[in-house]
PDB file of C-alpha atoms in Angstrom:
ATOM      1  CA  MET A   1      -0.641  -4.431 -17.057  1.00 47.00           C
ATOM      2  CA  GLU A   2      -0.798  -3.768 -20.785  1.00 47.00           C
ATOM      3  CA  ILE A   3      -3.946  -2.086 -22.017  1.00 42.00           C
ATOM      4  CA  ASP A   4      -4.494  -4.727 -24.708  1.00 42.00           C
ATOM      5  CA  ALA A   5      -4.811  -7.369 -21.977  1.00 41.00           C
ATOM      6  CA  LEU A   6      -7.531  -5.485 -20.154  1.00 45.00           C
ATOM      7  CA  GLU A   7     -11.196  -4.870 -20.656  1.00 50.00           C
ATOM      8  CA  VAL A   8     -11.872  -1.170 -21.234  1.00 58.00           C
ATOM      9  CA  ARG A   9     -14.762  -0.451 -18.892  1.00 68.00           C
ATOM     10  CA  GLY A  10     -17.113   2.287 -19.964  1.00 76.00           C
ATOM     11  CA  LEU A  11     -14.573   4.381 -21.877  1.00 87.00           C
ATOM     12  CA  ASP A  12     -13.520   4.073 -25.486  1.00 86.00           C
ATOM     13  CA  ARG A  13     -10.068   2.656 -26.137  1.00 87.00           C
ATOM     14  CA  ASP A  14      -8.687   5.873 -27.626  1.00 89.00           C
ATOM     15  CA  THR A  15      -9.581   7.779 -24.461  1.00 92.00           C
ATOM     16  CA  VAL A  16      -7.909   5.176 -22.249  1.00 93.00           C
ATOM     17  CA  LEU A  17      -4.835   5.166 -24.484  1.00 92.00           C
ATOM     18  CA  ALA A  18      -4.626   8.961 -24.296  1.00 94.00           C
ATOM     19  CA  LEU A  19      -4.833   8.834 -20.504  1.00 95.00           C
ATOM     20  CA  SER A  20      -2.316   5.976 -20.254  1.00 95.00           C
ATOM     21  CA  ARG A  21       0.771   8.047 -20.999  1.00 95.00           C
ATOM     22  CA  PRO A  22       3.444   7.905 -18.311  1.00 96.00           C
ATOM     23  CA  SER A  23       5.699  10.883 -17.792  1.00 97.00           C
ATOM     24  CA  ASP A  24       9.200  10.943 -16.332  1.00 98.00           C
ATOM     25  CA  ALA A  25       8.775  14.620 -15.461  1.00 98.00           C
ATOM     26  CA  LYS A  26       5.517  14.133 -13.547  1.00 98.00           C
ATOM     27  CA  GLY A  27       6.756  10.952 -11.903  1.00 98.00           C
ATOM     28  CA  LEU A  28      10.015  12.582 -10.771  1.00 98.00           C
ATOM     29  CA  ALA A  29       8.137  15.632  -9.481  1.00 98.00           C
ATOM     30  CA  GLN A  30       5.893  13.412  -7.358  1.00 98.00           C
ATOM     31  CA  LEU A  31       8.893  11.415  -6.148  1.00 98.00           C
ATOM     32  CA  ALA A  32      10.674  14.656  -5.222  1.00 98.00           C
ATOM     33  CA  VAL A  33       7.681  15.703  -3.117  1.00 98.00           C
ATOM     34  CA  HIS A  34       7.719  12.383  -1.277  1.00 98.00           C
ATOM     35  CA  VAL A  35      11.477  12.501  -0.671  1.00 98.00           C
ATOM     36  CA  ALA A  36      11.118  16.096   0.542  1.00 98.00           C
ATOM     37  CA  MET A  37       8.524  14.942   3.093  1.00 98.00           C
ATOM     38  CA  ILE A  38      10.930  12.293   4.397  1.00 98.00           C
ATOM     39  CA  LEU A  39      13.839  14.746   4.583  1.00 98.00           C
ATOM     40  CA  ALA A  40      11.742  17.412   6.305  1.00 98.00           C
ATOM     41  CA  THR A  41      10.366  15.045   8.944  1.00 98.00           C
ATOM     42  CA  GLY A  42      13.787  13.446   9.339  1.00 98.00           C
ATOM     43  CA  THR A  43      15.192  16.891  10.085  1.00 98.00           C
ATOM     44  CA  LEU A  44      12.579  17.277  12.819  1.00 98.00           C
ATOM     45  CA  VAL A  45      13.766  13.986  14.324  1.00 98.00           C
ATOM     46  CA  TYR A  46      17.355  15.249  14.264  1.00 98.00           C
ATOM     47  CA  LEU A  47      16.449  18.558  15.891  1.00 98.00           C
ATOM     48  CA  SER A  48      14.323  16.801  18.532  1.00 97.00           C
ATOM     49  CA  ARG A  49      16.945  14.374  19.776  1.00 96.00           C
ATOM     50  CA  GLY A  50      17.482  14.635  23.509  1.00 93.00           C
ATOM     51  CA  THR A  51      14.014  16.109  24.089  1.00 97.00           C
ATOM     52  CA  TRP A  52      10.487  14.785  24.579  1.00 96.00           C
ATOM     53  CA  TRP A  53       9.654  16.140  21.145  1.00 97.00           C
ATOM     54  CA  LEU A  54      11.511  13.157  19.691  1.00 97.00           C
ATOM     55  CA  VAL A  55       8.481  10.866  20.101  1.00 97.00           C
ATOM     56  CA  PRO A  56       6.018  12.933  18.017  1.00 98.00           C
ATOM     57  CA  ALA A  57       8.801  13.696  15.546  1.00 98.00           C
ATOM     58  CA  ILE A  58       9.426   9.955  14.997  1.00 98.00           C
ATOM     59  CA  VAL A  59       5.694   9.367  14.539  1.00 98.00           C
ATOM     60  CA  LEU A  60       5.478  12.187  11.988  1.00 98.00           C
ATOM     61  CA  HIS A  61       8.588  10.933  10.207  1.00 98.00           C
ATOM     62  CA  GLY A  62       7.112   7.437  10.054  1.00 98.00           C
ATOM     63  CA  ILE A  63       4.154   8.516   7.952  1.00 98.00           C
ATOM     64  CA  PRO A  64       5.980   9.306   4.674  1.00 98.00           C
ATOM     65  CA  ILE A  65       8.296   6.345   5.273  1.00 98.00           C
ATOM     66  CA  ALA A  66       5.375   3.913   5.589  1.00 97.00           C
ATOM     67  CA  TYR A  67       3.735   5.571   2.588  1.00 98.00           C
ATOM     68  CA  LEU A  68       6.707   4.512   0.471  1.00 98.00           C
ATOM     69  CA  PHE A  69       4.245   1.725  -0.208  1.00 98.00           C
ATOM     70  CA  CYS A  70       2.686   4.130  -2.732  1.00 98.00           C
ATOM     71  CA  PRO A  71       5.732   4.563  -5.025  1.00 98.00           C
ATOM     72  CA  LEU A  72       6.278   0.799  -4.624  1.00 98.00           C
ATOM     73  CA  HIS A  73       2.723   0.185  -5.784  1.00 98.00           C
ATOM     74  CA  GLU A  74       3.019   2.602  -8.691  1.00 97.00           C
ATOM     75  CA  GLY A  75       6.424   1.278  -9.686  1.00 97.00           C
ATOM     76  CA  VAL A  76       5.289  -2.344  -9.905  1.00 97.00           C
ATOM     77  CA  HIS A  77       2.607  -1.177 -12.346  1.00 97.00           C
ATOM     78  CA  ARG A  78       5.353   0.598 -14.330  1.00 96.00           C
ATOM     79  CA  THR A  79       3.061   3.565 -14.907  1.00 96.00           C
ATOM     80  CA  PRO A  80       4.518   6.602 -13.065  1.00 96.00           C
ATOM     81  CA  PHE A  81       7.637   6.920 -15.251  1.00 97.00           C
ATOM     82  CA  LYS A  82       8.026   6.541 -18.987  1.00 97.00           C
ATOM     83  CA  THR A  83      11.508   5.081 -18.466  1.00 97.00           C
ATOM     84  CA  ARG A  84      11.194   1.474 -17.365  1.00 96.00           C
ATOM     85  CA  TRP A  85      14.340   1.347 -15.236  1.00 97.00           C
ATOM     86  CA  LEU A  86      13.064   4.303 -13.202  1.00 98.00           C
ATOM     87  CA  ASN A  87       9.874   2.398 -12.407  1.00 98.00           C
ATOM     88  CA  ASP A  88      11.781  -0.719 -11.410  1.00 97.00           C
ATOM     89  CA  THR A  89      14.450   1.115  -9.394  1.00 98.00           C
ATOM     90  CA  VAL A  90      11.966   3.217  -7.430  1.00 98.00           C
ATOM     91  CA  ALA A  91       9.825   0.144  -6.759  1.00 98.00           C
ATOM     92  CA  TRP A  92      12.824  -1.883  -5.554  1.00 98.00           C
ATOM     93  CA  ILE A  93      14.120   0.819  -3.210  1.00 98.00           C
ATOM     94  CA  ALA A  94      10.669   1.668  -1.827  1.00 98.00           C
ATOM     95  CA  GLY A  95       9.852  -2.011  -1.318  1.00 97.00           C
ATOM     96  CA  ALA A  96      13.136  -2.684   0.462  1.00 97.00           C
ATOM     97  CA  ALA A  97      12.517   0.330   2.705  1.00 97.00           C
ATOM     98  CA  ILE A  98       9.213  -1.070   3.990  1.00 95.00           C
ATOM     99  CA  GLY A  99       9.957  -4.795   4.029  1.00 92.00           C
ATOM    100  CA  LEU A 100       8.008  -5.733   0.912  1.00 93.00           C
ATOM    101  CA  PRO A 101      10.261  -6.828  -1.990  1.00 95.00           C
ATOM    102  CA  ALA A 102       9.046  -5.423  -5.295  1.00 96.00           C
ATOM    103  CA  GLY A 103       9.284  -8.583  -7.412  1.00 95.00           C
ATOM    104  CA  PHE A 104       7.160 -10.593  -5.020  1.00 94.00           C
ATOM    105  CA  TYR A 105       4.711  -7.756  -4.588  1.00 95.00           C
ATOM    106  CA  ARG A 106       4.291  -7.326  -8.369  1.00 96.00           C
ATOM    107  CA  ILE A 107       3.082 -10.918  -8.784  1.00 95.00           C
ATOM    108  CA  PHE A 108       0.975 -10.777  -5.623  1.00 93.00           C
ATOM    109  CA  HIS A 109      -0.588  -7.459  -6.572  1.00 95.00           C
ATOM    110  CA  PHE A 110      -1.419  -8.380 -10.158  1.00 94.00           C
ATOM    111  CA  ALA A 111      -3.324 -11.398  -8.850  1.00 94.00           C
ATOM    112  CA  HIS A 112      -5.239  -8.974  -6.631  1.00 95.00           C
ATOM    113  CA  HIS A 113      -6.120  -6.924  -9.718  1.00 94.00           C
ATOM    114  CA  ARG A 114      -7.239  -9.943 -11.719  1.00 93.00           C
ATOM    115  CA  PHE A 115      -9.373 -11.387  -8.909  1.00 94.00           C
ATOM    116  CA  THR A 116     -10.384  -8.317  -6.903  1.00 95.00           C
ATOM    117  CA  GLN A 117     -12.691  -9.226  -3.997  1.00 95.00           C
ATOM    118  CA  ASP A 118     -12.928 -12.866  -5.122  1.00 94.00           C
ATOM    119  CA  PRO A 119     -12.796 -14.727  -1.777  1.00 92.00           C
ATOM    120  CA  ALA A 120     -11.259 -17.788  -3.406  1.00 91.00           C
ATOM    121  CA  ARG A 121      -8.581 -16.093  -5.521  1.00 92.00           C
ATOM    122  CA  ASP A 122      -7.812 -12.569  -4.318  1.00 94.00           C
ATOM    123  CA  PRO A 123      -4.587 -12.863  -2.235  1.00 91.00           C
ATOM    124  CA  GLU A 124      -5.430  -9.614  -0.443  1.00 90.00           C
ATOM    125  CA  LEU A 125      -8.289 -11.471   1.257  1.00 90.00           C
ATOM    126  CA  LEU A 126      -5.976 -14.030   2.853  1.00 84.00           C
ATOM    127  CA  VAL A 127      -5.740 -11.564   5.731  1.00 81.00           C
ATOM    128  CA  ARG A 128      -9.309 -11.231   6.954  1.00 83.00           C
ATOM    129  CA  LYS A 129     -10.869  -7.796   7.086  1.00 88.00           C
ATOM    130  CA  PRO A 130     -12.049  -6.753  10.572  1.00 92.00           C
ATOM    131  CA  THR A 131     -15.490  -8.005  11.549  1.00 92.00           C
ATOM    132  CA  THR A 132     -15.565  -6.574  15.093  1.00 94.00           C
ATOM    133  CA  ARG A 133     -14.266  -3.376  16.658  1.00 94.00           C
ATOM    134  CA  GLY A 134     -11.580  -5.346  18.451  1.00 94.00           C
ATOM    135  CA  GLU A 135     -10.374  -6.799  15.160  1.00 94.00           C
ATOM    136  CA  TYR A 136     -10.459  -3.301  13.677  1.00 95.00           C
ATOM    137  CA  TRP A 137      -8.081  -1.906  16.278  1.00 95.00           C
ATOM    138  CA  TYR A 138      -5.805  -4.938  15.921  1.00 93.00           C
ATOM    139  CA  THR A 139      -5.715  -4.406  12.155  1.00 93.00           C
ATOM    140  CA  MET A 140      -4.885  -0.742  12.632  1.00 93.00           C
ATOM    141  CA  THR A 141      -1.771  -1.602  14.675  1.00 91.00           C
ATOM    142  CA  GLY A 142      -0.170  -2.960  11.514  1.00 86.00           C
ATOM    143  CA  ILE A 143       0.674  -6.264  13.204  1.00 88.00           C
ATOM    144  CA  PRO A 144      -1.186  -8.401  10.624  1.00 84.00           C
ATOM    145  CA  TRP A 145       0.827  -6.650   7.900  1.00 80.00           C
ATOM    146  CA  TRP A 146       4.112  -7.476   9.602  1.00 84.00           C
ATOM    147  CA  ARG A 147       3.084 -11.060  10.312  1.00 81.00           C
ATOM    148  CA  TYR A 148       1.800 -11.767   6.804  1.00 79.00           C
ATOM    149  CA  ARG A 149       3.373  -9.587   4.137  1.00 74.00           C
ATOM    150  CA  VAL A 150       6.750  -8.909   5.721  1.00 79.00           C
ATOM    151  CA  GLY A 151       6.820 -12.336   7.330  1.00 82.00           C
ATOM    152  CA  LEU A 152       6.369 -14.044   3.976  1.00 85.00           C
ATOM    153  CA  SER A 153       9.533 -12.432   2.666  1.00 89.00           C
ATOM    154  CA  LEU A 154      11.545 -13.470   5.724  1.00 90.00           C
ATOM    155  CA  ILE A 155      10.313 -17.064   5.441  1.00 92.00           C
ATOM    156  CA  GLN A 156      11.264 -17.126   1.759  1.00 93.00           C
ATOM    157  CA  ALA A 157      14.755 -15.849   2.558  1.00 93.00           C
ATOM    158  CA  VAL A 158      15.391 -18.272   5.424  1.00 93.00           C
ATOM    159  CA  THR A 159      13.801 -21.458   4.080  1.00 94.00           C
ATOM    160  CA  GLY A 160      14.412 -20.999   0.354  1.00 94.00           C
ATOM    161  CA  LYS A 161      10.800 -21.974  -0.242  1.00 93.00           C
ATOM    162  CA  VAL A 162       7.840 -20.081  -1.682  1.00 92.00           C
ATOM    163  CA  ALA A 163       4.631 -21.474  -0.237  1.00 86.00           C
ATOM    164  CA  GLN A 164       2.204 -19.006  -1.808  1.00 83.00           C
ATOM    165  CA  ALA A 165       0.107 -20.522  -4.578  1.00 85.00           C
ATOM    166  CA  VAL A 166      -0.157 -17.127  -6.246  1.00 88.00           C
ATOM    167  CA  ILE A 167       3.557 -17.300  -7.192  1.00 91.00           C
ATOM    168  CA  PRO A 168       4.178 -19.525 -10.271  1.00 93.00           C
ATOM    169  CA  ALA A 169       6.779 -22.237  -9.731  1.00 93.00           C
ATOM    170  CA  ALA A 170       8.886 -20.790 -12.555  1.00 94.00           C
ATOM    171  CA  ARG A 171       9.308 -17.577 -10.513  1.00 95.00           C
ATOM    172  CA  HIS A 172      10.252 -19.181  -7.192  1.00 96.00           C
ATOM    173  CA  ARG A 173      14.023 -18.909  -7.607  1.00 96.00           C
ATOM    174  CA  GLU A 174      13.735 -15.247  -8.589  1.00 96.00           C
ATOM    175  CA  ILE A 175      11.599 -14.487  -5.534  1.00 96.00           C
ATOM    176  CA  ILE A 176      13.957 -16.321  -3.167  1.00 96.00           C
ATOM    177  CA  VAL A 177      17.022 -14.501  -4.540  1.00 97.00           C
ATOM    178  CA  GLU A 178      15.232 -11.186  -4.148  1.00 97.00           C
ATOM    179  CA  ALA A 179      14.152 -11.959  -0.574  1.00 96.00           C
ATOM    180  CA  ARG A 180      17.682 -12.957   0.411  1.00 97.00           C
ATOM    181  CA  ALA A 181      19.111  -9.792  -1.159  1.00 97.00           C
ATOM    182  CA  VAL A 182      16.677  -7.611   0.805  1.00 96.00           C
ATOM    183  CA  TRP A 183      17.141  -9.397   4.120  1.00 96.00           C
ATOM    184  CA  GLY A 184      20.895  -9.521   3.527  1.00 97.00           C
ATOM    185  CA  LEU A 185      20.758  -5.742   3.219  1.00 97.00           C
ATOM    186  CA  TYR A 186      18.890  -5.512   6.532  1.00 97.00           C
ATOM    187  CA  LEU A 187      21.490  -7.750   8.184  1.00 97.00           C
ATOM    188  CA  ALA A 188      24.311  -5.608   6.831  1.00 98.00           C
ATOM    189  CA  ILE A 189      22.661  -2.462   8.188  1.00 98.00           C
ATOM    190  CA  ALA A 190      22.240  -4.115  11.592  1.00 97.00           C
ATOM    191  CA  VAL A 191      25.869  -5.254  11.700  1.00 98.00           C
ATOM    192  CA  LEU A 192      27.202  -1.842  10.648  1.00 98.00           C
ATOM    193  CA  SER A 193      24.997  -0.185  13.259  1.00 98.00           C
ATOM    194  CA  VAL A 194      26.549  -2.369  15.978  1.00 98.00           C
ATOM    195  CA  VAL A 195      30.106  -1.986  14.690  1.00 98.00           C
ATOM    196  CA  PHE A 196      29.889   1.802  14.507  1.00 97.00           C
ATOM    197  CA  ARG A 197      27.626   2.075  17.579  1.00 97.00           C
ATOM    198  CA  SER A 198      25.129   4.061  15.564  1.00 97.00           C
ATOM    199  CA  ASP A 199      21.420   4.313  16.267  1.00 96.00           C
ATOM    200  CA  ALA A 200      20.714   6.150  12.999  1.00 97.00           C
ATOM    201  CA  ALA A 201      18.966   3.221  11.309  1.00 97.00           C
ATOM    202  CA  LEU A 202      16.852   2.664  14.418  1.00 97.00           C
ATOM    203  CA  ILE A 203      15.875   6.314  14.921  1.00 97.00           C
ATOM    204  CA  TYR A 204      15.502   7.422  11.317  1.00 98.00           C
ATOM    205  CA  TRP A 205      14.121   4.269   9.718  1.00 97.00           C
ATOM    206  CA  PHE A 206      13.023   1.251  11.739  1.00 96.00           C
ATOM    207  CA  LEU A 207      11.160   2.873  14.633  1.00 97.00           C
ATOM    208  CA  PRO A 208       9.447   5.406  12.347  1.00 98.00           C
ATOM    209  CA  LEU A 209       8.423   2.577  10.051  1.00 96.00           C
ATOM    210  CA  LEU A 210       6.876   0.658  12.957  1.00 95.00           C
ATOM    211  CA  VAL A 211       4.814   3.607  14.158  1.00 96.00           C
ATOM    212  CA  GLY A 212       4.036   4.723  10.616  1.00 96.00           C
ATOM    213  CA  TYR A 213       2.333   1.491   9.552  1.00 94.00           C
ATOM    214  CA  PRO A 214      -0.959   2.247  11.362  1.00 95.00           C
ATOM    215  CA  PHE A 215      -1.239   5.428   9.283  1.00 96.00           C
ATOM    216  CA  LEU A 216      -0.756   3.341   6.134  1.00 96.00           C
ATOM    217  CA  ARG A 217      -3.512   0.976   7.301  1.00 94.00           C
ATOM    218  CA  PHE A 218      -5.715   4.057   7.774  1.00 95.00           C
ATOM    219  CA  PHE A 219      -5.359   4.597   4.021  1.00 97.00           C
ATOM    220  CA  LEU A 220      -5.338   1.028   2.704  1.00 96.00           C
ATOM    221  CA  LEU A 221      -8.292  -0.276   4.672  1.00 96.00           C
ATOM    222  CA  ALA A 222     -10.625   2.036   2.766  1.00 97.00           C
ATOM    223  CA  GLU A 223      -9.771   0.619  -0.656  1.00 97.00           C
ATOM    224  CA  HIS A 224     -12.052  -2.445  -0.605  1.00 97.00           C
ATOM    225  CA  THR A 225     -13.456  -2.945   2.910  1.00 96.00           C
ATOM    226  CA  GLY A 226     -17.231  -3.172   2.773  1.00 93.00           C
ATOM    227  CA  CYS A 227     -17.297  -3.408  -1.023  1.00 95.00           C
ATOM    228  CA  ALA A 228     -18.967  -6.226  -2.963  1.00 92.00           C
ATOM    229  CA  LEU A 229     -17.411  -9.681  -2.707  1.00 93.00           C
ATOM    230  CA  GLY A 230     -17.453 -12.083  -5.645  1.00 90.00           C
ATOM    231  CA  ASN A 231     -18.356  -9.306  -8.042  1.00 82.00           C
ATOM    232  CA  ALA A 232     -16.069  -8.660 -11.014  1.00 83.00           C
ATOM    233  CA  ASP A 233     -17.475  -5.159 -11.509  1.00 90.00           C
ATOM    234  CA  MET A 234     -14.673  -2.784 -10.502  1.00 90.00           C
ATOM    235  CA  PHE A 235     -17.185   0.014 -10.031  1.00 93.00           C
ATOM    236  CA  ALA A 236     -18.762  -2.061  -7.246  1.00 95.00           C
ATOM    237  CA  ASN A 237     -15.840  -3.834  -5.579  1.00 95.00           C
ATOM    238  CA  THR A 238     -13.451  -0.899  -5.091  1.00 97.00           C
ATOM    239  CA  ARG A 239     -13.859   2.411  -3.250  1.00 98.00           C
ATOM    240  CA  THR A 240     -12.805   5.921  -4.231  1.00 98.00           C
ATOM    241  CA  THR A 241     -12.177   8.279  -1.330  1.00 98.00           C
ATOM    242  CA  TYR A 242     -12.489  12.013  -1.903  1.00 98.00           C
ATOM    243  CA  THR A 243      -9.835  13.612   0.247  1.00 98.00           C
ATOM    244  CA  ASN A 244      -7.648  16.707   0.499  1.00 97.00           C
ATOM    245  CA  ARG A 245      -4.704  17.591  -1.710  1.00 96.00           C
ATOM    246  CA  ALA A 246      -2.119  16.777   0.969  1.00 96.00           C
ATOM    247  CA  MET A 247      -3.414  13.218   1.334  1.00 97.00           C
ATOM    248  CA  ARG A 248      -3.510  12.803  -2.425  1.00 97.00           C
ATOM    249  CA  LEU A 249       0.115  13.914  -2.662  1.00 97.00           C
ATOM    250  CA  LEU A 250       1.216  11.549   0.099  1.00 98.00           C
ATOM    251  CA  ALA A 251      -0.689   8.623  -1.441  1.00 98.00           C
ATOM    252  CA  TRP A 252       0.255   9.285  -5.071  1.00 98.00           C
ATOM    253  CA  ASP A 253      -3.406   9.943  -5.989  1.00 98.00           C
ATOM    254  CA  MET A 254      -4.399   6.393  -5.063  1.00 98.00           C
ATOM    255  CA  PRO A 255      -7.492   7.630  -3.200  1.00 98.00           C
ATOM    256  CA  PHE A 256      -8.893   7.452  -6.759  1.00 98.00           C
ATOM    257  CA  HIS A 257      -8.747   3.708  -6.267  1.00 98.00           C
ATOM    258  CA  CYS A 258     -11.782   2.605  -8.248  1.00 97.00           C
ATOM    259  CA  GLU A 259     -10.359   4.545 -11.183  1.00 96.00           C
ATOM    260  CA  HIS A 260      -7.020   2.774 -10.742  1.00 96.00           C
ATOM    261  CA  HIS A 261      -8.571  -0.698 -10.605  1.00 95.00           C
ATOM    262  CA  SER A 262     -10.807  -0.010 -13.574  1.00 94.00           C
ATOM    263  CA  TYR A 263      -7.959   1.387 -15.707  1.00 94.00           C
ATOM    264  CA  PRO A 264      -4.633   0.188 -14.213  1.00 94.00           C
ATOM    265  CA  SER A 265      -2.700   1.350 -17.280  1.00 94.00           C
ATOM    266  CA  VAL A 266      -3.461   4.978 -16.349  1.00 96.00           C
ATOM    267  CA  PRO A 267      -0.665   6.643 -14.315  1.00 97.00           C
ATOM    268  CA  PHE A 268      -1.407   8.287 -10.989  1.00 97.00           C
ATOM    269  CA  HIS A 269      -1.318  11.831 -12.363  1.00 97.00           C
ATOM    270  CA  ALA A 270      -4.229  11.167 -14.746  1.00 97.00           C
ATOM    271  CA  LEU A 271      -6.580   9.378 -12.342  1.00 98.00           C
ATOM    272  CA  HIS A 272      -8.440  12.594 -11.502  1.00 97.00           C
ATOM    273  CA  LYS A 273      -9.273  12.864 -15.211  1.00 97.00           C
ATOM    274  CA  VAL A 274     -10.683   9.344 -15.138  1.00 96.00           C
ATOM    275  CA  ASN A 275     -12.762  10.308 -12.119  1.00 97.00           C
ATOM    276  CA  ALA A 276     -14.250  13.212 -14.061  1.00 96.00           C
ATOM    277  CA  LEU A 277     -15.372  10.743 -16.739  1.00 95.00           C
ATOM    278  CA  ILE A 278     -16.701   7.848 -14.678  1.00 94.00           C
ATOM    279  CA  GLY A 279     -17.198   9.251 -11.154  1.00 94.00           C
ATOM    280  CA  GLU A 280     -20.994   9.027 -11.256  1.00 94.00           C
ATOM    281  CA  ARG A 281     -20.811   5.280 -11.929  1.00 94.00           C
ATOM    282  CA  ILE A 282     -18.741   4.432  -8.859  1.00 96.00           C
ATOM    283  CA  VAL A 283     -20.843   2.522  -6.327  1.00 96.00           C
ATOM    284  CA  ASN A 284     -18.612   2.944  -3.251  1.00 97.00           C
ATOM    285  CA  THR A 285     -17.272   6.374  -2.364  1.00 97.00           C
ATOM    286  CA  SER A 286     -16.387   8.160   0.850  1.00 98.00           C
ATOM    287  CA  PRO A 287     -16.104  11.914   1.506  1.00 97.00           C
ATOM    288  CA  GLY A 288     -12.853  11.320   3.387  1.00 97.00           C
ATOM    289  CA  TYR A 289     -10.828   8.788   5.376  1.00 98.00           C
ATOM    290  CA  LEU A 290     -12.100   9.941   8.755  1.00 97.00           C
ATOM    291  CA  ALA A 291     -15.643   9.541   7.456  1.00 97.00           C
ATOM    292  CA  PHE A 292     -14.872   6.038   6.182  1.00 97.00           C
ATOM    293  CA  HIS A 293     -13.391   4.881   9.487  1.00 97.00           C
ATOM    294  CA  ARG A 294     -16.126   6.511  11.517  1.00 97.00           C
ATOM    295  CA  ASN A 295     -18.789   4.735   9.470  1.00 97.00           C
ATOM    296  CA  LEU A 296     -16.904   1.440   9.600  1.00 96.00           C
ATOM    297  CA  LEU A 297     -16.609   1.561  13.387  1.00 96.00           C
ATOM    298  CA  ARG A 298     -20.297   2.354  13.707  1.00 95.00           C
ATOM    299  CA  ALA A 299     -21.138  -0.673  11.546  1.00 94.00           C
ATOM    300  CA  LEU A 300     -18.833  -3.117  13.348  1.00 93.00           C
ATOM    301  CA  PRO A 301     -20.148  -4.932  16.414  1.00 91.00           C
ATOM    302  CA  THR A 302     -18.140  -5.334  19.582  1.00 77.00           C
ATOM    303  CA  ALA A 303     -17.108  -8.826  20.672  1.00 59.00           C
ATOM    304  CA  ALA A 304     -19.812  -8.647  23.373  1.00 59.00           C
ATOM    305  CA  ASP A 305     -22.443  -7.785  20.769  1.00 64.00           C
ATOM    306  CA  ARG A 306     -21.681 -11.042  18.955  1.00 60.00           C
ATOM    307  CA  GLN A 307     -22.161 -13.217  22.022  1.00 58.00           C
ATOM    308  CA  PRO A 308     -25.519 -14.955  22.500  1.00 54.00           C
ATOM    309  CA  ALA A 309     -27.885 -12.989  24.729  1.00 48.00           C
ATOM    310  CA  GLY A 310     -27.722 -15.670  27.409  1.00 51.00           C
ATOM    311  CA  ALA A 311     -23.934 -15.553  27.563  1.00 46.00           C
ATOM    312  CA  ARG A 312     -23.995 -11.772  28.031  1.00 47.00           C
ATOM    313  CA  GLY A 313     -26.577 -12.079  30.796  1.00 42.00           C
ATOM    314  CA  ALA A 314     -24.454 -14.645  32.645  1.00 39.00           C
ATOM    315  CA  ASP A 315     -21.874 -11.990  33.418  1.00 34.00           C
TER     316      ASP A 315
END
């Protein structure tokens, strides 16, 4: 997203340009932290094999694996690294690791930026946000993510068709080739695992990814849920969550999400500086992710609450 193609909201262009300077050093440092998290938790899985500690170790390991979504997200924006091939390579690897090919996600995500919270045009809204507590818990399982986002890629690979209107026809072949490359990689891993009778991919990647997705939903659900619909004002349709340093490291500073949507040319490491400049103008904020989810659950009705009074009494 080039700065010249964007409206500069509330800050002068020189300030935004000064903040929009990617850095290979800062990007690689952040990437090293994320890889270190995966290696450390993976070591716990290794040391726990053959014991009951394996279950919590796999859950813990799944968190930084699922959060590879964050370097994918940053990479498709091409902002974390000054060197373009670093952005594209990190995005491709991270996307393949979580079942979301980077090329498809780049197009999908840029449409989300252009039409944020527009019910008719924001592709993020194709999966409905929870409106009851039951729907909330279903969303938190990660199943809708697997059925929609990951499922789209599998359908593209198998059928050779791209049904999503958000993808221009001129890009269909590119998206299909990418999907087949990613799913071909998965097939190769599965075959090699059977041939060599190895459970490494299952224990160190697939199972952790499955159990890690709910923790990713814990983060992602806060970005826009409950914010204004049909309002082009980024200060009103996107939430910033004030959280601890560990969460910011894991999520590549994307808790500053209103800042990111308002100035998507700014790399992750400068978003806190944007917050210092525009923080008072942000409409939707939360003092933390637990606070957001607690408030959301309090606001959501149960399925029984939504039934007519007569229907409830009949029971």
